[in-house]
């Protein structure tokens, strides 16, 4: 895919996102399907964030982290889906060079933040279940606030380096990306100058982040499960298992699909497989998360019912 710089010296000013090539009728069908998916994702995650904000019973570290995670999901899915929807109705399907790398930066920074939030939530559950007597003293409001700030900001700091390095590569044509978003792997393939150092830095950073966060979460929940098994109360076991099962389901959905794509970006996945896997963790997973957390949590279900009853009462008035 790489082209020598001597063949074409005109710098690329925009890229073409092919998305899902098909007939105009299917493009409209895709537009309707993903519009509904996007709307449900926004509504579900916004409902959880509002429930945490308005219900004082949910003003605990676990639910504060969950509310921030839901807001993060809204930002995460918004980095790609609106542009994808616009391309379904567009004939040019172009995106400017700056917009492409801005999408790349925000999408992967927010995805990195998701991984950190899942680690923080696993740490919170470890303290609550394995160190219940020390939990109020350790997980103070100050620590919770610091962890939230860390979760939101760290991804933007970490992913600044690979985005800058990849954007500095030479792009002189072709400019067609067979994807629905500005993914770094096809971007590096379009570069006129093959930079193995940049590819190594990018893949090493991804591998380190994915593996370290995933191992941290697994170790945290292994300790949690050992503590749950030793609990004398059956009701306590069921509540702890229910909470942990929700977290683990989200962890498996997110890390399972992401690690397939980005731990070994040079492994040569077929293009359609790349699109499907990316679609899964960028669109489907944020849609599933509110369902997973709300359906398995009695306090969250009660808070959501309270919100919906209030909304109905306001509309009646």
Coordinates of C-alpha atoms in Angstrom, one line a residue:
X1 CA 0.0 0.0 0.0
X2 CA 2.9 2.4 0.7
X3 CA 3.9 4.6 -2.3
X4 CA 7.3 6.1 -2.7
X5 CA 7.5 9.8 -2.2
X6 CA 8.9 10.3 -5.6
X7 CA 5.8 9.2 -7.4
X8 CA 3.5 11.9 -6.1
X9 CA 4.6 14.9 -4.1
X10 CA 1.1 16.5 -3.7
X11 CA 0.2 16.3 0.0
X12 CA -3.2 14.8 0.9
X13 CA -5.7 17.4 2.2
X14 CA -8.6 15.0 2.8
X15 CA -9.4 11.3 3.0
X16 CA -12.3 9.2 1.6
X17 CA -14.0 6.9 4.1
X18 CA -15.6 4.1 2.1
X19 CA -17.6 2.8 5.0
X20 CA -19.9 0.0 3.9
X21 CA -20.1 0.2 0.1
X22 CA -23.5 -0.9 -1.1
X23 CA -26.6 0.3 -3.1
X24 CA -28.3 3.6 -2.2
X25 CA -31.2 1.6 -0.8
X26 CA -29.0 -0.3 1.6
X27 CA -27.2 2.9 2.6
X28 CA -30.6 4.3 3.7
X29 CA -31.3 1.1 5.6
X30 CA -27.9 1.4 7.3
X31 CA -28.6 5.0 8.1
X32 CA -31.9 4.1 9.8
X33 CA -30.5 1.2 11.7
X34 CA -27.5 3.1 13.1
X35 CA -29.6 6.2 13.8
X36 CA -31.9 4.1 16.0
X37 CA -28.8 2.4 17.7
X38 CA -27.2 5.8 18.3
X39 CA -30.3 7.3 19.8
X40 CA -30.9 4.3 22.1
X41 CA -27.2 4.5 23.2
X42 CA -27.5 8.1 24.0
X43 CA -30.8 7.6 25.9
X44 CA -29.6 4.6 27.9
X45 CA -26.3 6.1 29.0
X46 CA -27.9 9.5 29.7
X47 CA -30.6 7.8 31.8
X48 CA -27.9 6.2 34.0
X49 CA -25.9 9.4 34.3
X50 CA -29.1 11.3 35.3
X51 CA -30.2 8.6 37.8
X52 CA -26.8 8.9 39.5
X53 CA -27.0 12.7 39.5
X54 CA -30.5 13.0 40.8
X55 CA -30.9 10.1 43.2
X56 CA -29.1 10.8 46.5
X57 CA -29.0 7.1 47.3
X58 CA -26.6 6.6 44.4
X59 CA -24.1 9.2 45.6
X60 CA -21.6 6.5 46.4
X61 CA -18.2 5.9 44.7
X62 CA -19.5 2.9 42.8
X63 CA -22.4 4.8 41.2
X64 CA -20.4 8.0 40.7
X65 CA -17.9 6.0 38.7
X66 CA -20.7 4.3 36.8
X67 CA -22.3 7.7 36.0
X68 CA -19.0 9.1 34.7
X69 CA -18.5 5.9 32.7
X70 CA -21.9 6.4 31.0
X71 CA -21.0 10.0 30.1
X72 CA -17.8 8.7 28.7
X73 CA -19.7 6.2 26.5
X74 CA -21.8 9.1 25.1
X75 CA -18.7 11.0 24.2
X76 CA -17.0 7.9 22.8
X77 CA -19.8 6.9 20.5
X78 CA -20.3 10.5 19.3
X79 CA -16.8 10.6 17.9
X80 CA -17.6 8.3 15.1
X81 CA -21.3 7.6 14.6
X82 CA -22.5 11.1 13.5
X83 CA -19.9 11.2 10.8
X84 CA -20.7 7.6 9.8
X85 CA -24.4 8.5 9.5
X86 CA -23.5 11.6 7.4
X87 CA -21.5 9.4 5.0
X88 CA -24.4 7.1 4.5
X89 CA -26.3 10.0 2.9
X90 CA -23.2 11.5 1.2
X91 CA -21.8 10.7 -2.2
X92 CA -18.3 12.2 -1.6
X93 CA -17.7 10.5 1.8
X94 CA -14.7 12.8 2.4
X95 CA -13.2 14.0 5.6
X96 CA -10.5 16.6 5.9
X97 CA -7.0 15.7 7.1
X98 CA -7.4 17.7 10.3
X99 CA -10.9 16.2 11.0
X100 CA -9.6 12.7 10.4
X101 CA -6.8 13.0 12.9
X102 CA -9.1 14.8 15.4
X103 CA -11.5 11.8 15.1
X104 CA -8.6 9.4 15.5
X105 CA -7.3 11.3 18.6
X106 CA -10.6 11.7 20.4
X107 CA -11.9 8.2 19.6
X108 CA -8.8 6.4 20.9
X109 CA -8.2 8.7 23.8
X110 CA -11.8 8.1 25.0
X111 CA -11.4 4.4 24.4
X112 CA -8.2 4.5 26.5
X113 CA -10.2 6.4 29.2
X114 CA -12.8 3.6 29.2
X115 CA -10.0 1.1 30.0
X116 CA -8.8 3.2 32.9
X117 CA -12.4 3.6 34.2
X118 CA -12.9 -0.2 34.1
X119 CA -9.7 -0.5 36.1
X120 CA -10.9 2.1 38.6
X121 CA -14.3 0.4 38.9
X122 CA -12.5 -3.0 39.5
X123 CA -10.3 -1.4 42.2
X124 CA -13.4 0.1 43.9
X125 CA -15.1 -3.3 44.0
X126 CA -12.0 -4.9 45.3
X127 CA -11.9 -2.4 48.2
X128 CA -15.6 -2.7 48.9
X129 CA -15.7 -6.5 49.0
X130 CA -12.2 -7.4 50.2
X131 CA -11.6 -4.5 52.5
X132 CA -15.1 -3.5 53.7
X133 CA -14.0 -2.2 57.1
X134 CA -11.3 0.1 55.6
X135 CA -13.4 1.1 52.5
X136 CA -14.9 4.3 53.9
X137 CA -11.5 5.5 55.1
X138 CA -9.7 4.6 51.8
X139 CA -12.3 5.5 49.2
X140 CA -12.9 9.1 50.4
X141 CA -14.6 11.8 48.3
X142 CA -11.2 13.3 47.5
X143 CA -9.8 10.0 46.3
X144 CA -13.0 9.3 44.2
X145 CA -12.7 12.8 42.6
X146 CA -9.0 12.2 41.9
X147 CA -9.7 8.9 40.3
X148 CA -12.5 10.4 38.1
X149 CA -10.2 13.2 36.9
X150 CA -7.4 10.6 36.3
X151 CA -9.8 8.4 34.3
X152 CA -11.0 11.3 32.1
X153 CA -7.6 12.9 31.4
X154 CA -5.1 10.1 31.2
X155 CA -6.1 8.7 27.7
X156 CA -5.8 12.2 26.2
X157 CA -2.2 12.5 27.5
X158 CA -1.2 9.0 26.4
X159 CA -2.6 9.0 22.9
X160 CA -1.2 12.5 22.0
X161 CA 2.2 11.0 21.1
X162 CA 1.0 8.3 18.6
X163 CA -1.4 10.7 17.0
X164 CA 1.3 13.4 16.5
X165 CA 3.7 10.8 15.1
X166 CA 1.3 9.2 12.6
X167 CA 0.0 12.7 11.5
X168 CA 3.6 13.6 10.7
X169 CA 4.0 10.8 8.2
X170 CA 4.0 11.7 4.5
X171 CA 0.6 11.3 2.8
X172 CA 0.8 11.9 -0.9
X173 CA -1.8 9.5 -2.3
X174 CA -3.9 7.4 -2.5
X175 CA -6.3 8.8 0.1
X176 CA -9.1 6.2 0.2
X177 CA -9.6 4.5 3.6
X178 CA -11.6 1.2 3.4
X179 CA -13.2 1.9 6.8
X180 CA -16.0 3.9 8.3
X181 CA -13.6 5.8 10.6
X182 CA -10.0 7.1 10.6
X183 CA -8.4 4.0 12.0
X184 CA -4.6 4.3 12.6
X185 CA -3.8 1.0 10.8
X186 CA -5.1 1.9 7.4
X187 CA -3.8 5.4 7.9
X188 CA -0.3 4.1 8.4
X189 CA -0.8 1.8 5.3
X190 CA -1.6 4.9 3.2
X191 CA 1.6 6.7 4.2
X192 CA 4.1 7.3 1.4
X193 CA 7.0 6.7 3.8
X194 CA 7.2 3.5 5.8
X195 CA 8.2 4.5 9.3
X196 CA 8.8 1.3 11.3
X197 CA 9.6 3.3 14.4
X198 CA 6.2 4.9 14.5
X199 CA 4.5 1.5 13.9
X200 CA 6.6 0.0 16.7
X201 CA 5.7 2.8 19.2
X202 CA 2.0 2.6 18.3
X203 CA 1.8 -1.2 18.6
X204 CA 3.9 -1.3 21.8
X205 CA 1.8 1.4 23.4
X206 CA -1.4 -0.4 22.5
X207 CA -0.1 -3.8 23.7
X208 CA 1.2 -2.4 27.0
X209 CA -2.1 -0.6 27.7
X210 CA -4.4 -3.4 26.8
X211 CA -2.5 -6.2 28.6
X212 CA -1.7 -4.2 31.7
X213 CA -5.2 -2.9 32.3
X214 CA -6.8 -6.3 31.4
X215 CA -4.4 -8.1 33.8
X216 CA -5.1 -5.6 36.6
X217 CA -8.8 -6.1 36.2
X218 CA -8.6 -9.9 36.1
X219 CA -6.4 -9.9 39.3
X220 CA -8.8 -7.5 41.1
X221 CA -11.8 -9.7 40.3
X222 CA -10.0 -12.9 41.1
X223 CA -9.4 -11.5 44.6
X224 CA -13.0 -10.3 44.8
X225 CA -14.4 -13.7 43.8
X226 CA -12.2 -15.4 46.5
X227 CA -13.6 -13.0 49.0
X228 CA -17.2 -13.6 47.8
X229 CA -16.8 -17.4 48.1
X230 CA -15.8 -17.0 51.7
X231 CA -18.8 -14.9 52.6
X232 CA -21.1 -16.6 55.2
X233 CA -24.2 -14.8 54.0
X234 CA -26.0 -16.1 50.9
X235 CA -27.7 -12.8 50.2
X236 CA -24.3 -11.0 50.4
X237 CA -22.9 -13.5 48.0
X238 CA -25.7 -13.0 45.5
X239 CA -25.4 -9.2 45.6
X240 CA -21.6 -9.2 45.2
X241 CA -21.8 -11.8 42.4
X242 CA -24.5 -9.7 40.6
X243 CA -22.4 -6.5 40.8
X244 CA -19.2 -8.2 39.7
X245 CA -21.0 -10.1 36.9
X246 CA -22.1 -6.7 35.4
X247 CA -18.6 -5.3 35.5
X248 CA -17.0 -8.4 34.1
X249 CA -19.5 -8.6 31.2
X250 CA -18.6 -5.0 30.2
X251 CA -14.9 -5.8 30.6
X252 CA -15.1 -8.9 28.3
X253 CA -17.2 -7.0 25.7
X254 CA -14.7 -4.1 25.6
X255 CA -11.4 -5.8 25.9
X256 CA -12.3 -8.9 24.0
X257 CA -13.0 -7.1 20.8
X258 CA -10.3 -4.3 21.2
X259 CA -7.5 -6.8 21.9
X260 CA -8.3 -8.7 18.7
X261 CA -7.7 -5.5 16.7
X262 CA -5.0 -3.5 18.3
X263 CA -2.6 -5.7 20.3
X264 CA -1.2 -7.1 17.0
X265 CA -2.2 -4.5 14.4
X266 CA 0.2 -6.0 11.8
X267 CA -1.4 -9.5 12.0
X268 CA -3.4 -8.8 8.8
X269 CA -7.0 -9.1 9.6
X270 CA -9.3 -9.0 6.6
X271 CA -10.8 -5.6 5.9
X272 CA -14.4 -6.6 6.5
X273 CA -13.4 -8.3 9.8
X274 CA -11.7 -5.1 10.9
X275 CA -14.8 -3.1 10.2
X276 CA -17.1 -5.6 12.0
X277 CA -14.9 -5.8 15.1
X278 CA -14.5 -2.0 15.2
X279 CA -18.2 -1.6 14.8
X280 CA -18.8 -4.0 17.7
X281 CA -16.7 -2.2 20.3
X282 CA -17.5 1.4 19.0
X283 CA -21.2 1.1 18.5
X284 CA -22.7 -2.2 19.9
X285 CA -20.8 -2.2 23.3
X286 CA -21.8 1.3 24.3
X287 CA -25.4 0.3 23.5
X288 CA -25.2 -2.9 25.7
X289 CA -23.5 -1.3 28.7
X290 CA -26.7 0.5 30.1
X291 CA -28.7 -2.7 29.7
X292 CA -26.0 -4.7 31.5
X293 CA -25.7 -2.4 34.4
X294 CA -29.4 -1.5 34.8
X295 CA -30.9 -5.0 34.4
X296 CA -28.7 -6.6 37.1
X297 CA -28.8 -3.8 39.7
X298 CA -31.8 -3.3 41.9
X299 CA -30.7 0.2 43.1
X300 CA -30.2 1.4 39.5
X301 CA -33.5 -0.1 38.3
X302 CA -35.3 1.7 41.2
X303 CA -33.6 5.0 40.4
X304 CA -34.5 4.7 36.7
X305 CA -38.1 3.9 37.5
X306 CA -38.3 7.0 39.7
X307 CA -36.9 9.2 36.9
X308 CA -39.4 7.8 34.3
X309 CA -42.3 8.3 36.7
X310 CA -41.2 11.9 37.3
X311 CA -41.0 12.4 33.5
X312 CA -44.5 11.0 32.9
X313 CA -45.8 13.2 35.7
X314 CA -44.3 16.3 34.2
X315 CA -45.7 15.5 30.7
X316 CA -49.2 15.0 32.2
X317 CA -49.0 18.4 33.8

